[in-house]
mmCIF file of C-alpha atoms and ligand atoms in Angstrom:
data_model
loop_
_atom_site.group_PDB
_atom_site.id
_atom_site.type_symbol
_atom_site.label_atom_id
_atom_site.label_comp_id
_atom_site.label_asym_id
_atom_site.label_seq_id
_atom_site.Cartn_x
_atom_site.Cartn_y
_atom_site.Cartn_z
ATOM 1 C CA MET K 1 2.478 -79.165 -10.081
ATOM 2 C CA THR K 2 2.079 -75.386 -9.782
ATOM 3 C CA PHE K 3 4.857 -72.896 -9.308
ATOM 4 C CA ASP K 4 3.712 -69.575 -7.993
ATOM 5 C CA TYR K 5 5.597 -66.371 -8.800
ATOM 6 C CA ALA K 6 7.109 -64.519 -5.837
ATOM 7 C CA ASP K 7 4.895 -61.712 -4.515
ATOM 8 C CA ARG K 8 7.304 -59.064 -5.805
ATOM 9 C CA ILE K 9 6.829 -60.369 -9.343
ATOM 10 C CA LYS K 10 3.082 -60.248 -8.878
ATOM 11 C CA ARG K 11 3.410 -56.606 -7.810
ATOM 12 C CA LEU K 12 4.922 -55.629 -11.183
ATOM 13 C CA PRO K 13 2.328 -53.554 -13.075
ATOM 14 C CA PRO K 14 0.324 -55.105 -15.904
ATOM 15 C CA TYR K 15 1.856 -54.808 -19.344
ATOM 16 C CA LEU K 16 0.074 -51.848 -20.871
ATOM 17 C CA PHE K 17 1.299 -52.408 -24.380
ATOM 18 C CA ALA K 18 -0.271 -55.862 -24.726
ATOM 19 C CA GLU K 19 -3.024 -54.622 -27.031
ATOM 20 C CA ILE K 20 -0.661 -52.592 -29.214
ATOM 21 C CA GLU K 21 1.809 -55.451 -29.350
ATOM 22 C CA LYS K 22 -0.943 -57.835 -30.458
ATOM 23 C CA LYS K 23 -1.765 -55.443 -33.315
ATOM 24 C CA ILE K 24 1.920 -55.135 -34.260
ATOM 25 C CA ASN K 25 2.246 -58.919 -34.428
ATOM 26 C CA GLU K 26 -0.930 -59.171 -36.523
ATOM 27 C CA LYS K 27 0.426 -56.605 -38.998
ATOM 28 C CA LYS K 28 3.746 -58.401 -39.191
ATOM 29 C CA ALA K 29 2.005 -61.751 -39.736
ATOM 30 C CA GLN K 30 0.082 -60.158 -42.628
ATOM 31 C CA GLY K 31 3.439 -59.176 -44.124
ATOM 32 C CA ILE K 32 2.702 -55.442 -43.701
ATOM 33 C CA ASP K 33 5.776 -53.230 -43.852
ATOM 34 C CA LEU K 34 5.799 -51.699 -40.389
ATOM 35 C CA ILE K 35 8.116 -48.815 -39.450
ATOM 36 C CA SER K 36 8.977 -49.178 -35.792
ATOM 37 C CA LEU K 37 9.539 -45.826 -34.115
ATOM 38 C CA SER K 38 8.930 -47.310 -30.700
ATOM 39 C CA ILE K 39 12.302 -48.529 -29.451
ATOM 40 C CA GLY K 40 15.370 -46.452 -28.643
ATOM 41 C CA ASP K 41 17.950 -48.705 -30.247
ATOM 42 C CA PRO K 42 20.259 -46.875 -32.691
ATOM 43 C CA ASP K 43 20.328 -48.021 -36.318
ATOM 44 C CA LEU K 44 23.624 -46.141 -36.738
ATOM 45 C CA LEU K 45 26.758 -48.253 -36.358
ATOM 46 C CA PRO K 46 29.489 -48.096 -33.744
ATOM 47 C CA PRO K 47 32.453 -46.039 -35.019
ATOM 48 C CA LYS K 48 34.959 -48.002 -37.137
ATOM 49 C CA PHE K 49 37.742 -47.675 -34.575
ATOM 50 C CA VAL K 50 35.484 -49.360 -32.007
ATOM 51 C CA ILE K 51 34.823 -52.303 -34.336
ATOM 52 C CA GLU K 52 38.569 -52.599 -35.036
ATOM 53 C CA ALA K 53 39.266 -52.544 -31.290
ATOM 54 C CA LEU K 54 36.639 -55.224 -30.755
ATOM 55 C CA LYS K 55 38.246 -57.527 -33.340
ATOM 56 C CA GLN K 56 41.638 -57.020 -31.756
ATOM 57 C CA GLU K 57 40.577 -57.433 -28.122
ATOM 58 C CA VAL K 58 38.353 -60.444 -28.711
ATOM 59 C CA ALA K 59 41.259 -62.203 -30.453
ATOM 60 C CA ASP K 60 43.475 -61.761 -27.401
ATOM 61 C CA LEU K 61 43.087 -64.966 -25.402
ATOM 62 C CA LYS K 62 44.018 -63.185 -22.176
ATOM 63 C CA ASN K 63 40.727 -61.319 -22.441
ATOM 64 C CA HIS K 64 38.504 -64.352 -21.893
ATOM 65 C CA ASN K 65 38.929 -64.904 -18.168
ATOM 66 C CA TYR K 66 36.683 -63.595 -15.413
ATOM 67 C CA SER K 67 36.851 -59.875 -14.812
ATOM 68 C CA PHE K 68 36.204 -58.263 -11.395
ATOM 69 C CA SER K 69 32.810 -57.209 -10.065
ATOM 70 C CA GLN K 70 34.069 -53.642 -9.907
ATOM 71 C CA GLY K 71 35.601 -53.853 -13.396
ATOM 72 C CA GLU K 72 39.138 -53.929 -14.819
ATOM 73 C CA PRO K 73 41.557 -51.369 -13.310
ATOM 74 C CA ASP K 74 42.350 -49.859 -16.748
ATOM 75 C CA PHE K 75 38.636 -49.502 -17.506
ATOM 76 C CA ARG K 76 38.042 -47.671 -14.235
ATOM 77 C CA GLN K 77 41.051 -45.468 -14.934
ATOM 78 C CA ALA K 78 39.674 -44.639 -18.412
ATOM 79 C CA VAL K 79 36.302 -43.765 -16.852
ATOM 80 C CA SER K 80 37.978 -41.439 -14.336
ATOM 81 C CA GLU K 81 39.910 -39.717 -17.111
ATOM 82 C CA TRP K 82 36.767 -39.377 -19.226
ATOM 83 C CA CYS K 83 34.838 -37.816 -16.336
ATOM 84 C CA LYS K 84 37.696 -35.379 -15.742
ATOM 85 C CA LYS K 85 37.879 -34.392 -19.427
ATOM 86 C CA ARG K 86 34.149 -34.309 -20.023
ATOM 87 C CA PHE K 87 32.827 -32.812 -16.748
ATOM 88 C CA ASN K 88 35.960 -31.713 -14.868
ATOM 89 C CA VAL K 89 35.005 -34.158 -12.097
ATOM 90 C CA ASP K 90 37.778 -35.841 -10.060
ATOM 91 C CA LEU K 91 37.248 -39.483 -9.097
ATOM 92 C CA GLN K 92 39.248 -41.939 -6.990
ATOM 93 C CA PRO K 93 39.435 -45.593 -8.184
ATOM 94 C CA ASP K 94 36.870 -46.594 -5.521
ATOM 95 C CA GLN K 95 34.361 -44.138 -6.981
ATOM 96 C CA VAL K 96 33.914 -46.092 -10.231
ATOM 97 C CA VAL K 97 32.213 -49.417 -10.959
ATOM 98 C CA ALA K 98 31.805 -51.145 -14.340
ATOM 99 C CA LEU K 99 28.263 -52.200 -15.300
ATOM 100 C CA LEU K 100 26.757 -54.662 -17.755
ATOM 101 C CA GLY K 101 24.922 -51.712 -19.258
ATOM 102 C CA SER K 102 23.533 -48.967 -17.036
ATOM 103 C CA LYS K 103 20.197 -50.815 -16.699
ATOM 104 C CA GLU K 104 21.929 -53.447 -14.572
ATOM 105 C CA GLY K 105 23.331 -50.823 -12.175
ATOM 106 C CA ILE K 106 19.993 -49.004 -11.954
ATOM 107 C CA ALA K 107 18.271 -52.271 -11.018
ATOM 108 C CA ASN K 108 20.955 -53.399 -8.555
ATOM 109 C CA ILE K 109 21.418 -50.126 -6.658
ATOM 110 C CA ALA K 110 18.071 -50.675 -4.916
ATOM 111 C CA ARG K 111 19.171 -54.149 -3.822
ATOM 112 C CA ALA K 112 22.005 -52.501 -1.924
ATOM 113 C CA PHE K 113 20.005 -49.753 -0.197
ATOM 114 C CA VAL K 114 16.219 -50.273 -0.301
ATOM 115 C CA ASN K 115 14.444 -52.086 2.548
ATOM 116 C CA PRO K 116 10.799 -53.190 2.328
ATOM 117 C CA SER K 117 9.613 -50.155 4.310
ATOM 118 C CA ASP K 118 11.518 -47.637 2.181
ATOM 119 C CA TYR K 119 10.011 -45.207 -0.291
ATOM 120 C CA VAL K 120 11.724 -44.465 -3.592
ATOM 121 C CA LEU K 121 10.960 -41.248 -5.483
ATOM 122 C CA VAL K 122 10.511 -42.084 -9.158
ATOM 123 C CA PRO K 123 9.710 -39.655 -11.992
ATOM 124 C CA ASP K 124 6.413 -40.268 -13.810
ATOM 125 C CA PRO K 125 6.571 -40.736 -16.795
ATOM 126 C CA ALA K 126 9.935 -42.537 -16.715
ATOM 127 C CA TYR K 127 12.170 -45.290 -17.954
ATOM 128 C CA PRO K 128 10.280 -48.210 -16.371
ATOM 129 C CA VAL K 129 13.305 -49.842 -14.684
ATOM 130 C CA TYR K 130 13.390 -47.300 -11.802
ATOM 131 C CA ALA K 131 9.942 -48.368 -10.606
ATOM 132 C CA ASN K 132 9.890 -51.999 -11.678
ATOM 133 C CA GLY K 133 13.315 -53.635 -11.981
ATOM 134 C CA SER K 134 14.734 -51.521 -9.202
ATOM 135 C CA THR K 135 12.140 -50.496 -6.574
ATOM 136 C CA ILE K 136 9.377 -53.102 -6.841
ATOM 137 C CA LEU K 137 11.721 -56.059 -7.276
ATOM 138 C CA CYS K 138 13.410 -54.943 -4.026
ATOM 139 C CA ASP K 139 10.079 -54.656 -2.177
ATOM 140 C CA GLY K 140 10.344 -50.868 -1.962
ATOM 141 C CA THR K 141 7.424 -48.499 -2.449
ATOM 142 C CA VAL K 142 7.284 -46.262 -5.517
ATOM 143 C CA VAL K 143 6.400 -42.613 -4.851
ATOM 144 C CA PRO K 144 5.754 -40.967 -8.234
ATOM 145 C CA MET K 145 7.170 -37.505 -8.943
ATOM 146 C CA PRO K 146 4.941 -36.131 -11.743
ATOM 147 C CA LEU K 147 6.838 -34.627 -14.688
ATOM 148 C CA LEU K 148 4.382 -32.077 -16.041
ATOM 149 C CA GLU K 149 4.606 -30.020 -19.209
ATOM 150 C CA GLU K 150 3.866 -26.837 -17.225
ATOM 151 C CA ASN K 151 7.053 -27.524 -15.189
ATOM 152 C CA ASN K 152 9.089 -28.299 -18.323
ATOM 153 C CA PHE K 153 8.926 -31.978 -17.332
ATOM 154 C CA LYS K 154 10.900 -31.417 -14.133
ATOM 155 C CA PRO K 155 9.743 -32.603 -10.700
ATOM 156 C CA ASP K 156 8.318 -29.971 -8.361
ATOM 157 C CA PHE K 157 10.346 -30.751 -5.231
ATOM 158 C CA GLU K 158 8.165 -28.577 -3.018
ATOM 159 C CA SER K 159 5.111 -30.734 -3.612
ATOM 160 C CA ILE K 160 6.809 -34.086 -2.966
ATOM 161 C CA ASN K 161 6.016 -36.126 0.129
ATOM 162 C CA THR K 162 9.514 -37.003 1.343
ATOM 163 C CA MET K 163 8.358 -39.100 4.301
ATOM 164 C CA LYS K 164 10.328 -42.367 4.439
ATOM 165 C CA ALA K 165 11.955 -41.582 1.077
ATOM 166 C CA LYS K 166 15.465 -42.986 0.973
ATOM 167 C CA MET K 167 16.311 -42.929 -2.717
ATOM 168 C CA MET K 168 15.403 -40.780 -5.708
ATOM 169 C CA PHE K 169 15.849 -41.407 -9.432
ATOM 170 C CA ILE K 170 16.476 -38.423 -11.687
ATOM 171 C CA ASN K 171 17.143 -38.666 -15.432
ATOM 172 C CA TYR K 172 18.177 -35.855 -17.787
ATOM 173 C CA PRO K 173 18.423 -35.723 -20.750
ATOM 174 C CA ASN K 174 15.131 -37.469 -20.120
ATOM 175 C CA ASN K 175 13.518 -40.563 -21.517
ATOM 176 C CA PRO K 176 10.668 -40.384 -22.528
ATOM 177 C CA THR K 177 10.050 -36.598 -22.489
ATOM 178 C CA ALA K 178 13.438 -35.622 -24.046
ATOM 179 C CA ALA K 179 13.555 -32.723 -21.548
ATOM 180 C CA THR K 180 16.927 -31.257 -20.610
ATOM 181 C CA ILE K 181 18.056 -29.280 -17.562
ATOM 182 C CA ASP K 182 20.652 -26.731 -16.519
ATOM 183 C CA LYS K 183 23.025 -26.726 -13.552
ATOM 184 C CA LYS K 184 20.625 -24.607 -11.491
ATOM 185 C CA PHE K 185 18.121 -27.473 -11.479
ATOM 186 C CA LEU K 186 20.889 -29.873 -10.435
ATOM 187 C CA GLU K 187 21.787 -27.551 -7.531
ATOM 188 C CA GLN K 188 18.150 -27.586 -6.404
ATOM 189 C CA THR K 189 18.153 -31.394 -6.681
ATOM 190 C CA VAL K 190 21.259 -31.723 -4.501
ATOM 191 C CA ASP K 191 19.855 -29.268 -1.912
ATOM 192 C CA PHE K 192 16.559 -31.172 -1.802
ATOM 193 C CA ALA K 193 18.360 -34.501 -1.367
ATOM 194 C CA LYS K 194 20.627 -33.166 1.391
ATOM 195 C CA ASP K 195 17.789 -31.485 3.274
ATOM 196 C CA ASN K 196 15.804 -34.722 3.264
ATOM 197 C CA ASN K 197 18.607 -37.294 3.585
ATOM 198 C CA ILE K 198 17.796 -38.899 0.223
ATOM 199 C CA MET K 199 20.346 -40.554 -2.052
ATOM 200 C CA ILE K 200 20.268 -39.451 -5.697
ATOM 201 C CA CYS K 201 20.540 -41.988 -8.519
ATOM 202 C CA TYR K 202 21.241 -39.752 -11.516
ATOM 203 C CA ASP K 203 20.764 -41.446 -14.881
ATOM 204 C CA ASN K 204 22.863 -39.673 -17.516
ATOM 205 C CA ALA K 205 22.605 -42.325 -20.269
ATOM 206 C CA TYR K 206 21.924 -39.671 -22.946
ATOM 207 C CA SER K 207 24.563 -37.111 -21.923
ATOM 208 C CA GLU K 208 26.325 -37.322 -25.313
ATOM 209 C CA ILE K 209 23.302 -37.387 -27.649
ATOM 210 C CA THR K 210 22.691 -33.650 -27.806
ATOM 211 C CA TYR K 211 21.864 -30.991 -30.421
ATOM 212 C CA ASP K 212 21.982 -27.274 -31.132
ATOM 213 C CA GLY K 213 25.109 -26.807 -29.011
ATOM 214 C CA TYR K 214 23.531 -28.130 -25.805
ATOM 215 C CA ARG K 215 25.965 -29.999 -23.509
ATOM 216 C CA ALA K 216 24.419 -32.095 -20.749
ATOM 217 C CA PRO K 217 25.987 -31.557 -17.316
ATOM 218 C CA SER K 218 26.839 -34.214 -14.731
ATOM 219 C CA ILE K 219 25.248 -33.902 -11.297
ATOM 220 C CA LEU K 220 28.729 -34.542 -9.887
ATOM 221 C CA GLU K 221 29.765 -31.086 -11.125
ATOM 222 C CA ILE K 222 27.588 -29.596 -8.377
ATOM 223 C CA ASP K 223 29.172 -28.724 -4.997
ATOM 224 C CA GLY K 224 28.249 -31.329 -2.407
ATOM 225 C CA ALA K 225 26.821 -33.807 -4.940
ATOM 226 C CA MET K 226 29.524 -36.339 -4.129
ATOM 227 C CA ASP K 227 27.972 -36.633 -0.621
ATOM 228 C CA VAL K 228 24.625 -37.838 -1.945
ATOM 229 C CA ALA K 229 24.777 -38.947 -5.583
ATOM 230 C CA ILE K 230 25.676 -41.851 -7.817
ATOM 231 C CA GLU K 231 25.566 -41.233 -11.565
ATOM 232 C CA PHE K 232 24.908 -43.877 -14.223
ATOM 233 C CA HIS K 233 26.483 -43.734 -17.682
ATOM 234 C CA SER K 234 26.361 -45.986 -20.685
ATOM 235 C CA LEU K 235 28.311 -46.589 -23.866
ATOM 236 C CA SER K 236 25.076 -47.881 -25.434
ATOM 237 C CA LYS K 237 23.895 -44.606 -26.919
ATOM 238 C CA THR K 238 27.181 -42.679 -27.123
ATOM 239 C CA PHE K 239 28.916 -45.315 -29.255
ATOM 240 C CA ASN K 240 25.878 -47.170 -30.669
ATOM 241 C CA MET K 241 26.817 -50.220 -28.586
ATOM 242 C CA THR K 242 23.476 -51.203 -27.036
ATOM 243 C CA GLY K 243 24.069 -54.928 -27.511
ATOM 244 C CA ASP K 244 27.614 -54.901 -26.152
ATOM 245 C CA ARG K 245 26.353 -54.206 -22.618
ATOM 246 C CA ILE K 246 28.839 -51.826 -21.108
ATOM 247 C CA GLY K 247 28.242 -48.909 -18.781
ATOM 248 C CA PHE K 248 29.496 -47.543 -15.484
ATOM 249 C CA ALA K 249 28.478 -45.813 -12.279
ATOM 250 C CA VAL K 250 30.497 -43.073 -10.598
ATOM 251 C CA GLY K 251 30.124 -40.961 -7.487
ATOM 252 C CA ASN K 252 29.658 -41.341 -3.757
ATOM 253 C CA LYS K 253 31.988 -44.008 -2.316
ATOM 254 C CA THR K 254 29.380 -45.650 -0.069
ATOM 255 C CA LEU K 255 26.875 -45.919 -2.912
ATOM 256 C CA ILE K 256 29.519 -47.364 -5.246
ATOM 257 C CA ALA K 257 30.670 -49.809 -2.537
ATOM 258 C CA GLY K 258 27.085 -50.981 -1.879
ATOM 259 C CA LEU K 259 26.420 -51.527 -5.570
ATOM 260 C CA THR K 260 29.740 -53.380 -5.980
ATOM 261 C CA LYS K 261 28.907 -55.603 -2.995
ATOM 262 C CA VAL K 262 25.597 -56.631 -4.580
ATOM 263 C CA LYS K 263 27.264 -57.227 -7.941
ATOM 264 C CA SER K 264 29.955 -59.409 -6.411
ATOM 265 C CA GLN K 265 27.177 -61.886 -5.552
ATOM 266 C CA ILE K 266 25.516 -61.684 -8.963
ATOM 267 C CA ASP K 267 27.999 -61.114 -11.802
ATOM 268 C CA SER K 268 31.718 -60.991 -12.428
ATOM 269 C CA GLY K 269 31.831 -57.773 -14.406
ATOM 270 C CA PRO K 270 31.452 -57.170 -18.155
ATOM 271 C CA PRO K 271 33.631 -59.290 -20.505
ATOM 272 C CA VAL K 272 37.256 -58.145 -20.311
ATOM 273 C CA TYR K 273 37.445 -57.580 -24.080
ATOM 274 C CA ILE K 274 34.435 -55.261 -23.993
ATOM 275 C CA GLN K 275 36.017 -53.249 -21.193
ATOM 276 C CA LYS K 276 39.234 -52.965 -23.236
ATOM 277 C CA VAL K 277 37.198 -51.733 -26.215
ATOM 278 C CA ALA K 278 35.470 -49.239 -23.919
ATOM 279 C CA VAL K 279 38.882 -47.927 -22.800
ATOM 280 C CA LYS K 280 39.661 -47.128 -26.439
ATOM 281 C CA ALA K 281 36.190 -45.682 -27.078
ATOM 282 C CA LEU K 282 36.328 -43.335 -24.078
ATOM 283 C CA GLY K 283 39.898 -42.430 -25.098
ATOM 284 C CA ALA K 284 38.445 -40.770 -28.227
ATOM 285 C CA TYR K 285 37.614 -37.767 -26.025
ATOM 286 C CA PHE K 286 40.432 -35.265 -25.742
ATOM 287 C CA SER K 287 38.503 -32.532 -23.943
ATOM 288 C CA SER K 288 34.932 -31.701 -22.975
ATOM 289 C CA GLU K 289 34.240 -31.331 -26.754
ATOM 290 C CA ILE K 290 32.426 -34.243 -28.366
ATOM 291 C CA PRO K 291 34.623 -36.229 -30.780
ATOM 292 C CA GLU K 292 34.215 -35.980 -34.558
ATOM 293 C CA PHE K 293 32.359 -39.280 -35.129
ATOM 294 C CA LEU K 294 29.774 -38.282 -32.527
ATOM 295 C CA LYS K 295 29.301 -34.874 -34.139
ATOM 296 C CA GLN K 296 28.391 -36.649 -37.387
ATOM 297 C CA ASN K 297 26.196 -39.144 -35.557
ATOM 298 C CA ASN K 298 24.279 -36.373 -33.804
ATOM 299 C CA GLN K 299 24.004 -34.361 -37.037
ATOM 300 C CA THR K 300 22.230 -37.317 -38.693
ATOM 301 C CA LEU K 301 19.908 -37.688 -35.705
ATOM 302 C CA GLN K 302 19.226 -33.947 -35.657
ATOM 303 C CA GLU K 303 18.091 -33.940 -39.306
ATOM 304 C CA ARG K 304 15.649 -36.758 -38.552
ATOM 305 C CA ARG K 305 14.433 -34.940 -35.439
ATOM 306 C CA ASP K 306 13.740 -31.804 -37.458
ATOM 307 C CA LEU K 307 11.763 -33.668 -40.104
ATOM 308 C CA LEU K 308 9.638 -35.480 -37.514
ATOM 309 C CA VAL K 309 8.925 -32.404 -35.407
ATOM 310 C CA GLU K 310 8.116 -30.255 -38.457
ATOM 311 C CA THR K 311 5.734 -32.949 -39.764
ATOM 312 C CA LEU K 312 3.928 -33.199 -36.416
ATOM 313 C CA CYS K 313 3.709 -29.415 -35.968
ATOM 314 C CA LYS K 314 2.209 -29.031 -39.463
ATOM 315 C CA LEU K 315 -0.476 -31.492 -38.407
ATOM 316 C CA GLY K 316 -1.223 -29.348 -35.337
ATOM 317 C CA TYR K 317 0.492 -31.547 -32.735
ATOM 318 C CA LYS K 318 2.485 -29.626 -30.177
ATOM 319 C CA CYS K 319 6.067 -30.733 -29.681
ATOM 320 C CA ASP K 320 9.371 -28.943 -29.319
ATOM 321 C CA LYS K 321 12.610 -29.877 -31.026
ATOM 322 C CA PRO K 322 14.397 -31.713 -28.208
ATOM 323 C CA LYS K 323 17.933 -30.619 -27.355
ATOM 324 C CA ALA K 324 18.932 -34.203 -26.572
ATOM 325 C CA THR K 325 18.030 -37.938 -26.798
ATOM 326 C CA PHE K 326 16.499 -39.599 -29.840
ATOM 327 C CA TYR K 327 12.902 -39.170 -28.745
ATOM 328 C CA VAL K 328 10.118 -36.779 -29.627
ATOM 329 C CA TRP K 329 7.435 -36.465 -26.933
ATOM 330 C CA VAL K 330 4.228 -35.390 -28.599
ATOM 331 C CA ASN K 331 1.105 -34.053 -26.951
ATOM 332 C CA CYS K 332 -1.443 -36.238 -28.775
ATOM 333 C CA LYS K 333 -4.457 -34.376 -27.367
ATOM 334 C CA GLY K 334 -6.158 -37.465 -25.958
ATOM 335 C CA ASP K 335 -5.934 -41.195 -25.405
ATOM 336 C CA SER K 336 -2.359 -42.258 -26.169
ATOM 337 C CA ILE K 337 -3.211 -45.907 -26.875
ATOM 338 C CA LYS K 338 -5.885 -44.873 -29.417
ATOM 339 C CA PHE K 339 -3.454 -42.431 -31.054
ATOM 340 C CA ALA K 340 -0.778 -45.144 -31.323
ATOM 341 C CA ALA K 341 -3.366 -47.568 -32.756
ATOM 342 C CA LYS K 342 -4.298 -44.988 -35.423
ATOM 343 C CA LEU K 343 -0.670 -44.702 -36.510
ATOM 344 C CA LEU K 344 -0.327 -48.455 -36.474
ATOM 345 C CA ASP K 345 -3.130 -48.605 -39.028
ATOM 346 C CA VAL K 346 -0.874 -46.678 -41.440
ATOM 347 C CA GLY K 347 2.137 -48.859 -40.586
ATOM 348 C CA VAL K 348 3.968 -46.739 -38.005
ATOM 349 C CA ALA K 349 4.566 -48.062 -34.480
ATOM 350 C CA VAL K 350 5.030 -45.483 -31.694
ATOM 351 C CA THR K 351 4.856 -45.844 -27.897
ATOM 352 C CA PRO K 352 1.780 -44.645 -25.971
ATOM 353 C CA GLY K 353 2.897 -42.310 -23.166
ATOM 354 C CA VAL K 354 0.753 -44.039 -20.559
ATOM 355 C CA GLY K 355 3.160 -46.980 -20.739
ATOM 356 C CA PHE K 356 5.732 -44.784 -18.989
ATOM 357 C CA GLY K 357 3.378 -43.908 -16.112
ATOM 358 C CA LYS K 358 0.046 -42.300 -15.348
ATOM 359 C CA TYR K 359 1.366 -38.791 -16.086
ATOM 360 C CA GLY K 360 2.514 -39.917 -19.524
ATOM 361 C CA GLU K 361 -1.112 -40.191 -20.668
ATOM 362 C CA GLY K 362 -1.950 -37.666 -23.388
ATOM 363 C CA TYR K 363 1.469 -38.077 -25.044
ATOM 364 C CA VAL K 364 3.219 -40.514 -27.343
ATOM 365 C CA ARG K 365 6.952 -41.121 -27.681
ATOM 366 C CA ILE K 366 8.360 -41.326 -31.187
ATOM 367 C CA THR K 367 11.963 -42.449 -31.667
ATOM 368 C CA PHE K 368 14.217 -41.560 -34.570
ATOM 369 C CA THR K 369 16.544 -44.537 -34.540
ATOM 370 C CA GLN K 370 15.577 -45.855 -37.971
ATOM 371 C CA PRO K 371 17.377 -45.022 -41.245
ATOM 372 C CA SER K 372 16.610 -41.486 -42.467
ATOM 373 C CA GLU K 373 14.647 -42.702 -45.527
ATOM 374 C CA ARG K 374 12.412 -44.782 -43.242
ATOM 375 C CA ILE K 375 11.818 -41.753 -41.009
ATOM 376 C CA ALA K 376 10.856 -39.772 -44.140
ATOM 377 C CA GLU K 377 8.473 -42.552 -45.191
ATOM 378 C CA ALA K 378 7.017 -42.651 -41.655
ATOM 379 C CA CYS K 379 6.415 -38.883 -41.864
ATOM 380 C CA ASN K 380 4.469 -39.378 -45.139
ATOM 381 C CA ARG K 381 2.402 -42.094 -43.544
ATOM 382 C CA ILE K 382 1.711 -40.003 -40.421
ATOM 383 C CA THR K 383 0.619 -37.083 -42.637
ATOM 384 C CA ASN K 384 -1.758 -39.396 -44.509
ATOM 385 C CA ALA K 385 -3.224 -40.720 -41.262
ATOM 386 C CA PHE K 386 -4.779 -37.325 -40.404
HETATM 387 C C1 LIG Z 408 16.877 -43.459 -19.475
HETATM 388 C C2 LIG Z 408 17.615 -44.729 -19.726
HETATM 389 N N1 LIG Z 408 18.486 -45.149 -18.811
HETATM 390 C C3 LIG Z 408 19.171 -46.286 -18.980
HETATM 391 C C4 LIG Z 408 18.991 -47.059 -20.090
HETATM 392 C C5 LIG Z 408 19.737 -48.364 -20.189
HETATM 393 O O1 LIG Z 408 20.717 -48.379 -21.127
HETATM 394 P P1 LIG Z 408 21.848 -49.486 -21.119
HETATM 395 O O2 LIG Z 408 21.468 -50.556 -20.135
HETATM 396 O O3 LIG Z 408 21.911 -50.003 -22.501
HETATM 397 O O4 LIG Z 408 23.103 -48.791 -20.675
HETATM 398 C C6 LIG Z 408 18.093 -46.671 -21.079
HETATM 399 C C7 LIG Z 408 17.866 -47.500 -22.276
HETATM 400 O O5 LIG Z 408 17.039 -47.278 -23.103
HETATM 401 C C8 LIG Z 408 17.384 -45.466 -20.889
HETATM 402 O O6 LIG Z 408 16.497 -45.025 -21.786
#
């Protein structure tokens, strides 16, 4: 018997990291101590009050029934209050939906709005879910928007072919380039979307992981954005809760309603106890200021960032200290897979930029979500590799 994959699965691009992954597995099998700076999964722990809340909420037997596809009312209320405090954005209850992590919402939004003939504008390089899990798995067509160093890794809207484009993904603070933006860029994005009748899916997963006083804006702060935009947020990075799978989308009512409609046929919302924990986590914000635990978290990340960037610059590799995210995007002056393989030989795994799209070639992404002493050891190894 043979079971053939659906055509949309066959259209997913080949896995570019296969060769690197084979090498990683070989090293591991040989018992080599590998430092993985390739995945953005925080080593730092959720704050203590979150763990206490989790223990309490999971023990409450009322919290083990089905939730709602749109999420618990108190969770949505907490999200609205957080958006008001953090961005001064006002939201009605029907402008919020709970997500099983923002990845789920990013993938499902296309199911609600993308038809087979529709084009979706996707940054290149980018978090792969916009092109793959979202657009291709909904039979849409990916139109890449190159993010070039000469444009500070922002799309050049004037050069984009908007024909048949219905949806656009935008992500700042950006993965993988770690680029950040100001409100002026968001105004241009909203104008471009309105002029061309394109819905904006704004991914703000890293809004709270920022340094040097930078505060990431929400696109919903921009006049008129509510007419065209949905914004995705996550507790994964803010509270070091990647495995707990909790996020949310906010914004335009029609976009939220479409996403909720899809979800009502697929899931029944995140576990109630996780939503209750999230209410307490988001309640740690009292103003637009970041709370104390996050200041400490970001201070630790910033020290690692500085060490990595200084090491790479000393070796002659161009990279700026990013104002946000836990990624360093390094111009590796050539083939990114070869560069990653060279570092693998000294026991450091990084991600070749080409894995994030054609325009990611010539760069590698290095994460700093390993304990500080491991980052220091990785820096020694990188120095010895050259
Ligand atoms: C840019 C970006 N968006 C969204 C996500 C998804 O995060 P989660 O599903 O954990 O909320 C990630 C995860 O790495 C990411 O890098």
